[in-house]
């Protein structure tokens, strides 16, 4: 299916969505965010993992600056824009299905906010990160103060925003903005192939385990230790008694399951 901003298709149990506005470097206008929200509000039941790709040389140039310029929004108008981004990106992060973002080129401003909502980030070696809001006279509004700051630490985010500098892939990888770097001599596979392979592997986990991983860990990180331990126990009580457990543990007990070893 192709709508204005997103192209979507399925590869078995993998949902693939592609940001499809390369002529504007996949900048996010209001309609684009609404399409992302709609996709993540209606994930078909057989989908076990989602790969987010982007057309062109750049993942996403962030907020559509022309739309913002032309609309001359009021404070309340922009609060509503931010809340729409927050709703859509929260559905990515907490929709219960693992999302693997495949990055290339610019991952800047709202593009970094979008990538930060994904659970796994696979980057082409061309990827770079920036939060140039300060240089444009604006501020983040799509969740970076919460999600991106958690990944790189608030301290580093302040510095990135004050300087508006471009962070290369090596530093971004070291800080966790990318989990994997592709298209390098050490890892010559394309980011897209690598992301699809990871998605297949992740889709092979028990769905309830994946649900717990993507839904509870980031929330528990916001809790006190005592509340977090209680929530972890409750989550585990549900997952450990789920439909997939007996079969998978029987495979282990009868020595049919894989062993956890390097290589
Ligand atoms: C855009 C946007 C955009 C490109 N809004 N139209 N984001 C930024 O500050 C990044 C702004 N963009 C850039 O710095 C560059 O475009 C790129 C480095 C990403 C790519 O450069 P390049 O040379 O490949 O492309 P280009 O020629 O700059 O752009 C191609 C077209 O895309 C051009 O339009 P055209 O009609 O002249 O062809 C650009 O105007 C358009 N374009 N980026 C609108 N962002 C919830 S708050 C979040 C706050 C933020 O996200 S701040 C970060 C904003």
XYZ file of C-alpha atoms and ligand atoms in Angstrom:
317
model
C 0.000 0.000 0.000
C 1.310 3.511 -0.748
C -0.143 6.574 0.919
C 1.364 10.034 0.797
C 4.270 9.586 3.178
C 4.556 5.877 3.967
C 4.954 2.859 1.724
C 4.072 -0.342 3.511
C 4.322 -4.021 2.690
C 4.695 -7.331 4.474
C 7.378 -9.995 4.200
C 5.800 -12.953 5.991
C 5.443 -11.896 9.610
C 7.605 -8.775 9.125
C 5.859 -5.465 8.486
C 7.994 -3.112 6.407
C 7.293 0.606 6.370
C 9.266 3.024 4.248
C 9.413 6.795 4.676
C 8.679 7.864 1.140
C 9.316 11.578 0.810
C 12.919 11.504 -0.350
C 12.533 14.703 -2.386
C 12.050 16.516 0.948
C 14.572 14.284 2.736
C 11.640 12.539 4.453
C 10.846 15.665 6.516
C 7.834 15.108 8.744
C 4.791 17.278 8.158
C 1.513 16.878 10.062
C 0.109 14.439 7.511
C 3.212 12.246 7.746
C 2.941 11.966 11.517
C -0.756 11.118 11.170
C 0.141 8.304 8.748
C 2.738 6.912 11.142
C 0.150 7.042 13.929
C -2.423 5.255 11.755
C 0.024 2.479 10.800
C 1.082 1.787 14.368
C -2.549 1.935 15.558
C -3.551 -0.933 13.278
C -0.746 -3.464 13.188
C -2.174 -6.736 11.822
C -2.195 -9.580 14.357
C 0.217 -11.794 12.367
C 2.969 -9.137 12.323
C 5.767 -10.053 14.759
C 8.346 -7.333 13.983
C 8.460 -4.114 11.969
C 11.332 -2.725 9.916
C 11.330 1.017 9.266
C 13.201 2.027 6.113
C 13.615 5.361 4.347
C 13.867 6.169 0.646
C 16.811 8.217 -0.612
C 20.166 9.111 0.883
C 18.776 10.409 4.190
C 16.657 8.749 6.849
C 14.787 11.861 7.965
C 15.441 15.626 8.077
C 13.046 16.144 11.001
C 10.239 18.635 11.329
C 8.948 20.023 8.035
C 10.437 23.479 8.460
C 8.580 24.895 5.457
C 5.211 23.796 6.802
C 6.067 25.289 10.178
C 7.226 28.510 8.516
C 4.177 28.796 6.280
C 1.596 27.959 8.945
C 2.742 30.575 11.464
C 1.394 28.356 14.239
C 0.392 29.678 17.660
C 1.841 28.163 20.838
C -1.271 26.031 21.265
C -1.116 24.930 17.619
C 2.429 23.704 18.123
C 1.627 22.077 21.451
C -0.941 20.038 19.507
C 1.658 19.193 16.861
C 4.027 17.955 19.584
C 1.280 15.925 21.203
C 0.499 14.294 17.855
C 4.191 13.364 17.479
C 4.254 12.066 21.071
C 1.166 9.912 20.468
C 2.494 8.469 17.216
C 6.012 7.790 18.519
C 4.676 6.301 21.755
C 2.776 3.797 19.613
C 6.092 2.877 17.965
C 7.851 2.425 21.287
C 5.041 0.859 23.283
C 2.916 -0.817 20.613
C 4.083 -4.236 21.801
C 5.839 -5.129 18.523
C 9.624 -4.781 18.097
C 10.577 -2.016 15.637
C 13.934 -2.035 13.863
C 14.901 1.273 12.241
C 17.291 1.211 9.324
C 19.226 4.482 9.154
C 21.229 6.265 6.487
C 22.504 9.801 5.937
C 20.864 12.515 8.012
C 19.077 11.404 11.172
C 18.457 14.886 12.472
C 16.055 16.754 14.711
C 12.700 15.017 14.559
C 14.359 12.288 12.479
C 16.480 11.404 15.500
C 13.359 11.557 17.664
C 11.690 9.072 15.310
C 14.730 6.772 15.319
C 14.924 6.997 19.126
C 11.419 5.547 19.398
C 12.541 2.363 17.607
C 13.899 -0.530 19.660
C 16.843 -1.446 17.462
C 18.757 0.914 15.166
C 20.781 -0.504 12.281
C 22.830 2.169 10.520
C 24.499 2.434 7.150
C 28.000 3.827 7.542
C 26.767 7.084 5.878
C 24.553 7.828 8.903
C 25.068 10.951 10.978
C 23.123 12.502 13.825
C 22.368 16.078 14.818
C 19.946 18.118 16.890
C 20.138 21.440 15.012
C 17.038 22.956 16.638
C 19.034 25.654 18.452
C 20.508 26.867 15.174
C 16.988 27.125 13.698
C 15.586 29.015 16.698
C 13.395 26.127 17.759
C 13.412 23.220 20.255
C 12.851 19.493 20.176
C 9.179 18.494 20.357
C 8.984 14.870 19.277
C 10.306 13.194 22.402
C 14.076 13.748 22.244
C 14.260 15.178 25.758
C 12.881 11.861 26.977
C 14.037 9.166 24.543
C 17.236 10.501 22.973
C 18.427 11.874 26.309
C 17.940 8.432 27.838
C 20.090 6.867 25.142
C 23.015 9.312 25.115
C 22.438 10.927 28.578
C 20.872 14.389 29.118
C 24.359 15.844 29.578
C 25.436 14.835 26.060
C 22.132 15.931 24.557
C 22.535 19.429 26.016
C 25.974 19.705 24.422
C 24.710 18.386 21.061
C 21.866 20.897 21.063
C 23.942 23.876 22.190
C 26.564 23.299 19.512
C 24.256 21.907 16.814
C 27.198 19.771 15.773
C 27.060 16.769 13.493
C 27.838 13.510 15.278
C 29.436 10.910 13.040
C 28.467 7.268 12.958
C 31.441 6.112 15.011
C 30.469 8.290 17.985
C 26.753 7.595 17.462
C 27.472 3.863 17.543
C 29.552 4.189 20.692
C 26.768 6.147 22.433
C 23.986 3.763 21.425
C 22.253 5.818 18.723
C 23.116 2.934 16.407
C 23.304 -0.630 17.656
C 24.915 -1.912 14.451
C 26.883 -0.285 11.623
C 26.684 -1.827 8.152
C 28.373 -1.428 4.808
C 31.827 -1.349 6.413
C 34.837 -3.590 5.749
C 34.066 -5.452 9.021
C 30.329 -5.741 8.284
C 29.883 -5.432 4.504
C 26.184 -6.383 4.463
C 23.677 -3.628 3.613
C 21.788 -2.052 6.506
C 18.488 -3.147 4.962
C 19.510 -6.805 4.653
C 20.953 -6.735 8.161
C 17.759 -5.161 9.574
C 15.556 -7.737 7.808
C 17.711 -10.575 9.166
C 17.494 -9.184 12.689
C 13.740 -8.748 12.299
C 13.400 -12.420 11.301
C 15.391 -13.470 14.343
C 13.401 -11.203 16.678
C 10.125 -12.409 15.154
C 11.144 -15.933 16.180
C 10.947 -15.041 19.883
C 7.764 -15.792 21.776
C 5.392 -12.862 21.062
C 4.679 -12.417 24.766
C 8.405 -12.181 25.538
C 8.789 -9.525 22.839
C 5.764 -7.684 24.220
C 7.335 -7.648 27.692
C 10.721 -6.536 26.362
C 9.412 -3.580 24.361
C 6.626 -2.587 26.755
C 8.093 -2.949 30.209
C 11.823 -2.216 30.258
C 11.603 1.473 29.328
C 8.640 1.965 31.659
C 10.341 0.215 34.566
C 13.349 2.484 34.004
C 11.048 5.404 34.931
C 9.941 3.762 38.203
C 11.463 3.653 41.654
C 13.505 0.522 42.323
C 10.835 -0.965 44.561
C 8.044 -0.314 42.033
C 10.256 -1.548 39.207
C 11.002 -4.837 40.901
C 7.307 -5.342 41.604
C 6.383 -4.542 37.983
C 9.115 -6.862 36.711
C 7.744 -9.667 38.861
C 4.219 -9.116 37.574
C 5.400 -9.007 33.958
C 7.436 -12.182 34.421
C 4.501 -13.910 36.091
C 2.459 -13.315 32.935
C 5.207 -14.187 30.444
C 6.628 -17.224 32.270
C 3.189 -18.842 32.297
C 2.400 -17.979 28.657
C 1.386 -20.288 25.840
C 4.892 -20.668 24.342
C 6.758 -21.549 27.499
C 6.204 -25.308 27.902
C 7.098 -26.140 24.286
C 10.245 -24.032 24.261
C 11.467 -25.251 27.638
C 10.689 -28.832 26.666
C 13.012 -28.358 23.665
C 15.718 -27.292 26.100
C 15.099 -30.104 28.566
C 15.150 -32.705 25.761
C 18.323 -31.124 24.306
C 16.676 -30.006 21.055
C 17.124 -26.281 21.681
C 20.139 -24.171 20.709
C 22.789 -23.437 23.336
C 23.873 -19.932 24.252
C 27.455 -19.858 22.953
C 29.500 -17.306 21.016
C 29.918 -17.645 17.240
C 13.119 20.121 3.918
C 13.692 19.740 5.131
C 12.960 19.989 6.320
C 15.061 19.230 3.560
N 11.764 20.598 6.198
N 11.939 20.711 3.851
N 15.799 19.790 10.321
C 16.886 20.379 9.807
O 17.320 21.417 10.246
C 17.518 19.702 8.616
C 17.231 20.481 7.362
N 17.716 19.798 6.161
C 19.023 19.774 5.799
O 19.896 20.210 6.530
C 19.343 19.141 4.488
O 18.172 19.145 3.705
C 19.862 17.689 4.568
C 21.271 17.700 5.157
C 18.954 16.794 5.401
C 19.922 17.095 3.141
O 20.694 17.949 2.300
P 20.552 17.812 0.717
O 21.563 18.754 0.094
O 20.627 16.386 0.336
O 19.047 18.274 0.348
P 18.430 19.748 0.277
O 18.728 20.343 -1.069
O 18.826 20.568 1.448
O 16.879 19.447 0.432
C 16.132 18.862 -0.616
C 14.723 19.380 -0.471
O 14.187 18.950 0.775
C 14.659 20.895 -0.433
O 13.412 21.274 -0.974
P 13.308 21.891 -2.469
O 11.856 22.222 -2.607
O 14.234 23.060 -2.501
O 13.751 20.777 -3.384
C 14.650 21.192 1.045
O 14.087 22.449 1.361
C 13.779 20.056 1.549
N 14.005 19.796 2.957
N 14.900 19.190 4.887
C 11.274 20.927 4.989
N 13.404 19.630 7.541
C 8.838 18.178 16.620
S 10.065 19.317 16.637
C 11.358 18.679 15.728
C 12.317 19.775 15.413
C 13.219 19.416 14.280
O 13.092 18.423 13.642
S 14.459 20.560 13.932
C 15.365 19.804 12.666
C 14.970 20.341 11.343
